[in-house]
Short mmCIF file of N, CA and C in Angstrom, two decimals:
data_model
loop_
_atom_site.label_atom_id
_atom_site.label_comp_id
_atom_site.label_asym_id
_atom_site.label_seq_id
_atom_site.Cartn_x
_atom_site.Cartn_y
_atom_site.Cartn_z
N MET A 1348 0.77 -1.25 -0.02
CA MET A 1348 -0.04 -0.02 0.08
C MET A 1348 0.88 1.20 -0.07
N LEU A 1349 1.97 1.21 0.73
CA LEU A 1349 2.86 2.43 1.02
C LEU A 1349 3.29 2.80 -0.54
N PHE A 1350 3.97 1.61 -1.16
CA PHE A 1350 4.53 2.09 -2.32
C PHE A 1350 3.60 2.69 -3.47
N ARG A 1351 2.29 2.25 -3.52
CA ARG A 1351 1.42 2.53 -4.29
C ARG A 1351 1.02 4.07 -3.98
N SER A 1352 0.73 4.23 -2.81
CA SER A 1352 0.42 5.57 -2.11
C SER A 1352 1.64 6.80 -2.46
N VAL A 1353 2.79 6.29 -2.47
CA VAL A 1353 3.97 7.13 -2.94
C VAL A 1353 3.81 7.51 -4.34
N LEU A 1354 3.52 6.60 -5.03
CA LEU A 1354 3.46 6.89 -6.64
C LEU A 1354 2.12 7.80 -6.85
N ILE A 1355 0.95 7.46 -6.27
CA ILE A 1355 -0.05 8.31 -6.58
C ILE A 1355 0.16 9.80 -6.01
N SER A 1356 0.65 9.94 -5.02
CA SER A 1356 0.94 11.25 -4.33
C SER A 1356 1.84 12.02 -5.21
N ARG A 1357 2.78 11.43 -5.76
CA ARG A 1357 3.71 12.11 -6.63
C ARG A 1357 3.07 12.46 -8.00
N ALA A 1358 2.32 11.62 -8.35
CA ALA A 1358 1.63 11.98 -9.85
C ALA A 1358 0.63 13.06 -9.60
N ALA A 1359 -0.15 12.84 -8.52
CA ALA A 1359 -1.27 13.96 -8.06
C ALA A 1359 -0.67 15.24 -7.93
N GLY A 1360 0.46 15.40 -7.09
CA GLY A 1360 1.13 16.61 -6.99
C GLY A 1360 1.66 17.27 -8.23
N ARG A 1361 2.29 16.43 -9.12
CA ARG A 1361 2.81 17.04 -10.39
C ARG A 1361 1.43 17.47 -11.26
N TRP A 1362 0.43 16.73 -11.22
CA TRP A 1362 -0.87 17.09 -12.11
C TRP A 1362 -1.26 18.32 -11.46
N MET A 1363 -1.23 18.45 -10.10
CA MET A 1363 -1.89 19.68 -9.50
C MET A 1363 -0.93 21.00 -9.79
N ASP A 1364 0.38 20.81 -9.85
CA ASP A 1364 1.14 21.80 -10.29
C ASP A 1364 0.80 22.27 -11.54
N ARG A 1365 0.62 21.40 -12.43
CA ARG A 1365 0.36 21.69 -13.95
C ARG A 1365 -0.91 22.32 -14.04
N ASP A 1366 -2.05 21.71 -13.59
CA ASP A 1366 -3.44 22.12 -13.98
C ASP A 1366 -4.39 22.66 -12.80
N GLY A 1367 -3.70 22.66 -11.68
CA GLY A 1367 -4.55 23.11 -10.49
C GLY A 1367 -5.24 21.99 -9.73
N ALA A 1368 -5.94 22.30 -8.67
CA ALA A 1368 -6.40 21.32 -7.83
C ALA A 1368 -7.69 20.59 -8.35
N ARG A 1369 -8.52 21.44 -8.92
CA ARG A 1369 -9.88 20.93 -9.42
C ARG A 1369 -9.70 19.70 -10.25
N PRO A 1370 -8.98 19.52 -11.27
CA PRO A 1370 -9.04 18.18 -11.86
C PRO A 1370 -8.63 16.99 -11.03
N VAL A 1371 -7.66 17.34 -10.16
CA VAL A 1371 -7.09 16.19 -9.29
C VAL A 1371 -8.39 15.74 -8.28
N VAL A 1372 -8.84 16.77 -7.88
CA VAL A 1372 -9.81 16.39 -6.76
C VAL A 1372 -11.19 15.71 -7.48
N VAL A 1373 -11.37 16.18 -8.61
CA VAL A 1373 -12.55 15.62 -9.46
C VAL A 1373 -12.32 14.14 -9.58
N ALA A 1374 -11.04 13.96 -10.34
CA ALA A 1374 -10.60 12.67 -10.70
C ALA A 1374 -10.64 11.64 -9.50
N SER A 1375 -10.23 12.20 -8.31
CA SER A 1375 -9.93 11.38 -7.13
C SER A 1375 -11.23 11.02 -6.73
N ALA A 1376 -12.25 11.83 -6.65
CA ALA A 1376 -13.47 11.57 -6.13
C ALA A 1376 -14.08 10.54 -7.27
N LEU A 1377 -13.84 10.65 -8.54
CA LEU A 1377 -14.47 9.61 -9.36
C LEU A 1377 -13.85 8.32 -9.26
N VAL A 1378 -12.56 8.26 -9.00
CA VAL A 1378 -11.81 6.96 -8.68
C VAL A 1378 -12.33 6.26 -7.40
N TYR A 1379 -12.69 7.27 -6.34
CA TYR A 1379 -13.19 6.85 -5.15
C TYR A 1379 -14.62 6.06 -5.26
N ILE A 1380 -15.50 6.69 -6.11
CA ILE A 1380 -16.72 6.20 -6.54
C ILE A 1380 -16.70 4.84 -7.18
N VAL A 1381 -15.71 4.65 -8.15
CA VAL A 1381 -15.46 3.41 -8.78
C VAL A 1381 -14.99 2.32 -7.84
N SER A 1382 -14.25 2.66 -6.89
CA SER A 1382 -13.74 1.86 -5.80
C SER A 1382 -15.03 1.15 -5.12
N PHE A 1383 -15.93 1.97 -4.62
CA PHE A 1383 -16.89 1.48 -3.96
C PHE A 1383 -17.91 0.77 -4.86
N MET A 1384 -17.95 0.92 -6.21
CA MET A 1384 -18.64 0.23 -6.99
C MET A 1384 -18.13 -1.36 -7.06
N VAL A 1385 -16.82 -1.23 -7.14
CA VAL A 1385 -16.09 -2.61 -7.08
C VAL A 1385 -16.35 -3.28 -5.76
N LEU A 1386 -16.19 -2.53 -4.69
CA LEU A 1386 -16.34 -3.02 -3.17
C LEU A 1386 -17.75 -3.55 -3.04
N GLY A 1387 -18.75 -2.95 -3.89
CA GLY A 1387 -20.11 -3.56 -3.61
C GLY A 1387 -20.20 -5.02 -3.97
N PHE A 1388 -19.31 -5.59 -4.70
CA PHE A 1388 -19.14 -6.86 -5.16
C PHE A 1388 -18.65 -7.83 -4.17
N SER A 1389 -18.00 -7.23 -3.12
CA SER A 1389 -17.09 -8.02 -2.27
C SER A 1389 -17.86 -9.12 -1.46
N GLY A 1390 -19.15 -9.03 -1.44
CA GLY A 1390 -19.91 -10.15 -0.80
C GLY A 1390 -19.96 -11.58 -1.71
N TRP A 1391 -19.53 -11.34 -2.98
CA TRP A 1391 -19.68 -12.39 -3.92
C TRP A 1391 -18.26 -12.75 -4.40
N TRP A 1392 -17.30 -11.92 -4.26
CA TRP A 1392 -16.06 -12.20 -4.81
C TRP A 1392 -14.84 -11.59 -3.93
N ILE A 1393 -14.07 -12.24 -3.47
CA ILE A 1393 -13.01 -11.78 -2.47
C ILE A 1393 -12.05 -10.77 -3.22
N GLY A 1394 -11.84 -11.02 -4.53
CA GLY A 1394 -11.11 -10.27 -5.33
C GLY A 1394 -11.55 -8.81 -5.51
N ALA A 1395 -12.84 -8.54 -5.16
CA ALA A 1395 -13.42 -7.18 -5.33
C ALA A 1395 -12.91 -6.34 -4.03
N VAL A 1396 -12.63 -7.04 -2.91
CA VAL A 1396 -11.99 -6.45 -1.79
C VAL A 1396 -10.77 -5.96 -2.03
N ILE A 1397 -9.83 -6.86 -2.67
CA ILE A 1397 -8.28 -6.37 -2.96
C ILE A 1397 -8.48 -5.23 -3.92
N ILE A 1398 -9.15 -5.46 -5.11
CA ILE A 1398 -9.14 -4.36 -6.15
C ILE A 1398 -9.71 -3.12 -5.60
N GLY A 1399 -10.89 -3.14 -5.07
CA GLY A 1399 -11.68 -2.05 -4.59
C GLY A 1399 -10.84 -1.23 -3.56
N THR A 1400 -10.10 -2.06 -2.65
CA THR A 1400 -9.30 -1.20 -1.65
C THR A 1400 -8.07 -0.52 -2.26
N ALA A 1401 -7.52 -1.14 -3.33
CA ALA A 1401 -6.28 -0.60 -3.94
C ALA A 1401 -6.86 0.63 -4.70
N ILE A 1402 -8.02 0.66 -5.33
CA ILE A 1402 -8.57 1.73 -6.14
C ILE A 1402 -8.94 2.79 -5.02
N MET A 1403 -9.59 2.53 -4.06
CA MET A 1403 -9.96 3.40 -3.11
C MET A 1403 -8.77 4.15 -2.57
N ASP A 1404 -7.68 3.64 -2.35
CA ASP A 1404 -6.45 4.21 -1.57
C ASP A 1404 -5.96 5.31 -2.74
N CYS A 1405 -5.98 4.93 -4.01
CA CYS A 1405 -5.51 5.94 -4.96
C CYS A 1405 -6.38 7.15 -4.93
N GLY A 1406 -7.70 6.88 -4.87
CA GLY A 1406 -8.66 8.07 -4.89
C GLY A 1406 -8.48 8.95 -3.75
N ILE A 1407 -8.25 8.45 -2.41
CA ILE A 1407 -8.03 9.11 -1.37
C ILE A 1407 -6.76 9.87 -1.30
N ARG A 1408 -5.63 9.15 -1.78
CA ARG A 1408 -4.50 9.93 -1.84
C ARG A 1408 -4.41 10.94 -2.66
N GLY A 1409 -4.90 10.85 -3.75
CA GLY A 1409 -4.87 12.06 -4.83
C GLY A 1409 -5.51 13.18 -4.19
N ALA A 1410 -6.81 12.90 -3.65
CA ALA A 1410 -7.71 14.14 -2.97
C ALA A 1410 -6.88 14.77 -1.83
N ILE A 1411 -6.26 13.84 -1.07
CA ILE A 1411 -5.45 14.60 0.19
C ILE A 1411 -4.34 15.22 -0.20
N VAL A 1412 -3.63 15.00 -1.34
CA VAL A 1412 -2.47 15.77 -1.81
C VAL A 1412 -2.97 17.08 -2.37
N ALA A 1413 -4.03 17.03 -3.11
CA ALA A 1413 -4.54 18.44 -3.62
C ALA A 1413 -4.99 19.23 -2.58
N ASN A 1414 -5.85 18.71 -1.66
CA ASN A 1414 -6.43 19.58 -0.63
C ASN A 1414 -5.44 20.12 0.47
N GLN A 1415 -4.56 19.20 0.77
CA GLN A 1415 -3.56 19.57 1.79
C GLN A 1415 -2.64 20.55 1.19
N THR A 1416 -2.23 20.52 0.02
CA THR A 1416 -1.36 21.48 -0.72
C THR A 1416 -2.24 22.83 -0.89
N LEU A 1417 -3.39 22.78 -1.14
CA LEU A 1417 -4.26 24.04 -1.04
C LEU A 1417 -4.16 24.66 0.37
N ALA A 1418 -4.47 23.86 1.43
CA ALA A 1418 -4.45 24.45 2.82
C ALA A 1418 -3.20 25.04 3.22
N ALA A 1419 -2.24 24.27 2.79
CA ALA A 1419 -0.86 24.83 3.03
C ALA A 1419 -0.51 25.92 2.38
N SER A 1420 -1.05 26.44 1.20
CA SER A 1420 -0.78 27.52 0.47
C SER A 1420 -1.45 28.75 0.75
N VAL A 1421 -2.46 28.70 1.58
CA VAL A 1421 -3.24 29.79 1.99
C VAL A 1421 -2.44 30.98 2.66
N ASP A 1422 -1.53 30.50 3.65
CA ASP A 1422 -0.66 31.59 4.24
C ASP A 1422 0.50 30.94 4.62
N ALA A 1423 1.59 31.40 4.00
CA ALA A 1423 2.80 30.71 4.26
C ALA A 1423 3.30 30.68 5.63
N GLU A 1424 3.03 31.81 6.29
CA GLU A 1424 3.40 32.05 7.94
C GLU A 1424 2.52 31.16 8.72
N ALA A 1425 1.31 30.74 8.22
CA ALA A 1425 0.45 29.98 9.02
C ALA A 1425 0.28 28.40 8.57
N ARG A 1426 1.38 28.05 7.85
CA ARG A 1426 1.14 26.77 7.26
C ARG A 1426 0.86 25.57 8.31
N ASN A 1427 1.60 25.57 9.49
CA ASN A 1427 1.52 24.58 10.50
C ASN A 1427 0.11 24.76 11.02
N ARG A 1428 -0.42 25.86 11.20
CA ARG A 1428 -1.89 25.93 11.69
C ARG A 1428 -2.81 25.43 10.74
N SER A 1429 -2.67 25.85 9.33
CA SER A 1429 -3.39 25.41 8.25
C SER A 1429 -3.42 23.84 8.23
N ASN A 1430 -2.19 23.20 8.24
CA ASN A 1430 -2.04 21.83 8.18
C ASN A 1430 -2.71 21.22 9.42
N THR A 1431 -2.65 21.79 10.59
CA THR A 1431 -3.39 21.25 11.85
C THR A 1431 -4.92 21.16 11.65
N ILE A 1432 -5.38 22.35 11.07
CA ILE A 1432 -6.85 22.59 10.88
C ILE A 1432 -7.34 21.41 9.69
N PHE A 1433 -6.47 21.33 8.74
CA PHE A 1433 -6.92 20.51 7.67
C PHE A 1433 -6.99 19.06 8.19
N GLY A 1434 -5.84 18.56 8.93
CA GLY A 1434 -5.83 17.30 9.60
C GLY A 1434 -7.03 17.06 10.56
N ALA A 1435 -7.27 18.04 11.34
CA ALA A 1435 -8.46 17.95 12.23
C ALA A 1435 -9.76 17.58 11.46
N HIS A 1436 -9.93 18.35 10.50
CA HIS A 1436 -11.19 18.35 9.57
C HIS A 1436 -11.25 16.92 9.04
N ASN A 1437 -10.08 16.50 8.46
CA ASN A 1437 -9.93 15.27 7.82
C ASN A 1437 -10.35 14.11 8.69
N TRP A 1438 -9.68 14.17 10.00
CA TRP A 1438 -9.91 12.97 10.84
C TRP A 1438 -11.47 13.18 11.39
N GLY A 1439 -11.93 14.34 11.43
CA GLY A 1439 -13.40 14.50 11.95
C GLY A 1439 -14.33 13.96 10.94
N GLY A 1440 -14.00 14.11 9.73
CA GLY A 1440 -14.84 13.64 8.49
C GLY A 1440 -14.70 12.22 8.63
N ASN A 1441 -13.41 11.59 8.66
CA ASN A 1441 -13.35 10.09 8.87
C ASN A 1441 -14.28 9.57 10.02
N THR A 1442 -14.21 10.33 11.12
CA THR A 1442 -14.97 9.77 12.29
C THR A 1442 -16.57 9.64 11.79
N VAL A 1443 -16.99 10.93 11.33
CA VAL A 1443 -18.39 10.77 11.11
C VAL A 1443 -18.64 9.81 9.90
N GLY A 1444 -17.74 9.52 8.90
CA GLY A 1444 -17.98 8.61 8.03
C GLY A 1444 -17.90 7.05 8.52
N ALA A 1445 -16.95 6.99 9.44
CA ALA A 1445 -17.07 5.58 10.24
C ALA A 1445 -18.20 5.38 11.02
N PHE A 1446 -18.80 6.43 11.69
CA PHE A 1446 -19.97 6.23 12.38
C PHE A 1446 -21.10 5.94 11.39
N LEU A 1447 -21.37 6.67 10.43
CA LEU A 1447 -22.40 6.34 9.43
C LEU A 1447 -22.32 5.09 8.73
N ALA A 1448 -21.06 4.53 8.44
CA ALA A 1448 -20.85 3.35 7.93
C ALA A 1448 -21.04 2.22 8.91
N SER A 1449 -20.83 2.30 10.08
CA SER A 1449 -21.17 1.35 11.07
C SER A 1449 -22.41 1.28 11.26
N MET A 1450 -23.31 2.24 11.25
CA MET A 1450 -24.75 2.23 11.47
C MET A 1450 -25.41 1.57 10.23
N ALA A 1451 -24.86 2.01 9.18
CA ALA A 1451 -25.47 1.28 7.76
C ALA A 1451 -25.15 -0.17 7.84
N LEU A 1452 -23.99 -0.45 8.03
CA LEU A 1452 -23.75 -1.89 8.03
C LEU A 1452 -24.49 -2.82 9.14
N ALA A 1453 -24.68 -2.21 10.43
CA ALA A 1453 -25.54 -2.95 11.33
C ALA A 1453 -27.02 -3.02 10.99
N TYR A 1454 -27.52 -1.97 10.32
CA TYR A 1454 -28.98 -2.07 10.17
C TYR A 1454 -29.34 -2.26 8.50
N SER A 1455 -28.55 -2.00 7.61
CA SER A 1455 -28.86 -2.19 6.22
C SER A 1455 -27.84 -3.02 5.38
N GLY A 1456 -26.64 -3.43 5.82
CA GLY A 1456 -25.89 -4.16 5.20
C GLY A 1456 -24.64 -3.53 4.37
N TRP A 1457 -23.88 -4.49 3.80
CA TRP A 1457 -22.66 -3.90 3.10
C TRP A 1457 -23.02 -2.93 1.99
N GLU A 1458 -24.01 -3.13 1.13
CA GLU A 1458 -24.31 -2.47 0.00
C GLU A 1458 -24.58 -0.85 0.50
N MET A 1459 -25.42 -0.92 1.49
CA MET A 1459 -25.68 0.51 2.04
C MET A 1459 -24.36 1.17 2.43
N VAL A 1460 -23.41 0.59 2.95
CA VAL A 1460 -22.07 1.26 3.25
C VAL A 1460 -21.56 1.77 1.97
N CYS A 1461 -21.61 0.99 0.86
CA CYS A 1461 -21.06 1.37 -0.38
C CYS A 1461 -21.86 2.62 -0.89
N LEU A 1462 -23.14 2.58 -0.78
CA LEU A 1462 -24.03 3.56 -1.23
C LEU A 1462 -23.84 5.12 -0.50
N ILE A 1463 -23.56 4.88 0.75
CA ILE A 1463 -23.24 6.07 1.66
C ILE A 1463 -21.99 6.58 1.21
N SER A 1464 -20.91 5.81 0.88
CA SER A 1464 -19.56 6.34 0.58
C SER A 1464 -19.52 6.96 -0.81
N ILE A 1465 -20.45 6.31 -1.80
CA ILE A 1465 -20.61 6.96 -3.07
C ILE A 1465 -21.26 8.37 -2.97
N ALA A 1466 -22.39 8.37 -2.01
CA ALA A 1466 -23.11 9.70 -1.84
C ALA A 1466 -22.06 10.63 -1.22
N GLY A 1467 -21.43 10.30 -0.31
CA GLY A 1467 -20.19 11.33 0.04
C GLY A 1467 -19.41 11.82 -1.06
N ALA A 1468 -18.82 10.92 -1.79
CA ALA A 1468 -18.10 11.26 -2.88
C ALA A 1468 -18.76 12.38 -4.06
N LEU A 1469 -20.02 12.07 -4.16
CA LEU A 1469 -20.97 12.61 -5.14
C LEU A 1469 -21.10 14.19 -4.39
N ILE A 1470 -21.28 14.31 -3.20
CA ILE A 1470 -21.32 15.57 -2.47
C ILE A 1470 -19.99 16.43 -2.73
N ALA A 1471 -18.88 15.68 -2.56
CA ALA A 1471 -17.52 16.35 -2.87
C ALA A 1471 -17.42 16.87 -4.27
N LEU A 1472 -17.91 16.01 -5.21
CA LEU A 1472 -17.87 16.55 -6.64
C LEU A 1472 -18.89 17.57 -6.86
N GLY A 1473 -20.18 17.56 -6.33
CA GLY A 1473 -20.88 18.64 -6.42
C GLY A 1473 -20.36 19.98 -5.76
N LEU A 1474 -19.57 19.85 -4.66
CA LEU A 1474 -18.98 21.16 -4.19
C LEU A 1474 -17.76 21.73 -5.14
N GLN A 1475 -17.27 20.70 -5.72
CA GLN A 1475 -16.08 21.10 -6.70
C GLN A 1475 -16.61 21.74 -7.93
N TRP A 1476 -17.77 21.12 -8.34
CA TRP A 1476 -18.36 21.80 -9.54
C TRP A 1476 -18.89 23.16 -9.37
N ARG A 1477 -19.31 23.43 -8.09
CA ARG A 1477 -20.12 24.62 -7.64
C ARG A 1477 -18.98 25.87 -7.79
N MET A 1478 -17.75 25.37 -7.38
CA MET A 1478 -16.72 26.43 -7.35
C MET A 1478 -16.31 26.86 -8.78
N LYS A 1479 -16.22 28.10 -8.97
CA LYS A 1479 -15.99 28.69 -10.35
C LYS A 1479 -14.52 28.56 -10.66
N THR A 1480 -13.48 28.62 -9.77
CA THR A 1480 -12.14 28.42 -10.02
C THR A 1480 -11.59 27.87 -8.87
N ASP A 1481 -10.30 27.51 -9.18
CA ASP A 1481 -9.38 26.90 -7.98
C ASP A 1481 -9.35 28.12 -7.05
N PRO A 1482 -9.31 27.63 -5.82
CA PRO A 1482 -8.92 28.48 -4.56
C PRO A 1482 -7.61 29.21 -5.00
N PRO A 1483 -7.33 30.36 -4.41
CA PRO A 1483 -6.06 30.95 -4.67
C PRO A 1483 -4.85 30.06 -3.80
N GLY A 1484 -3.70 30.02 -4.42
CA GLY A 1484 -2.65 29.23 -3.73
C GLY A 1484 -1.74 28.85 -4.73
#
């Protein structure tokens, strides 16, 4: 996983330097959606777990690189604070997502977990598409 993450992070960073954050975040969200479409089949095929998890990691890494770079570029003198705020919100979102996924799994099954994850990525895409341009940075 670490090796793949390093490769994705480097490619996402180069892409962001060339074209800005928007295409990286949009592509990462789409990759994340595809990963949960694959993971939806994990009840029938163990390979879906392996493939879906690898794809999901790539989508998450790309989005984190783009968003963390944007957060760090807001104010060079406040880079540590920006990174702390980014990290806190990132982990807070993970916590909410884990809670929702746990409840969905307990009450509705794995397919609902996948649907909630896809819905979260679609919300992220909607927010990206509402923005007219990349944030300054």
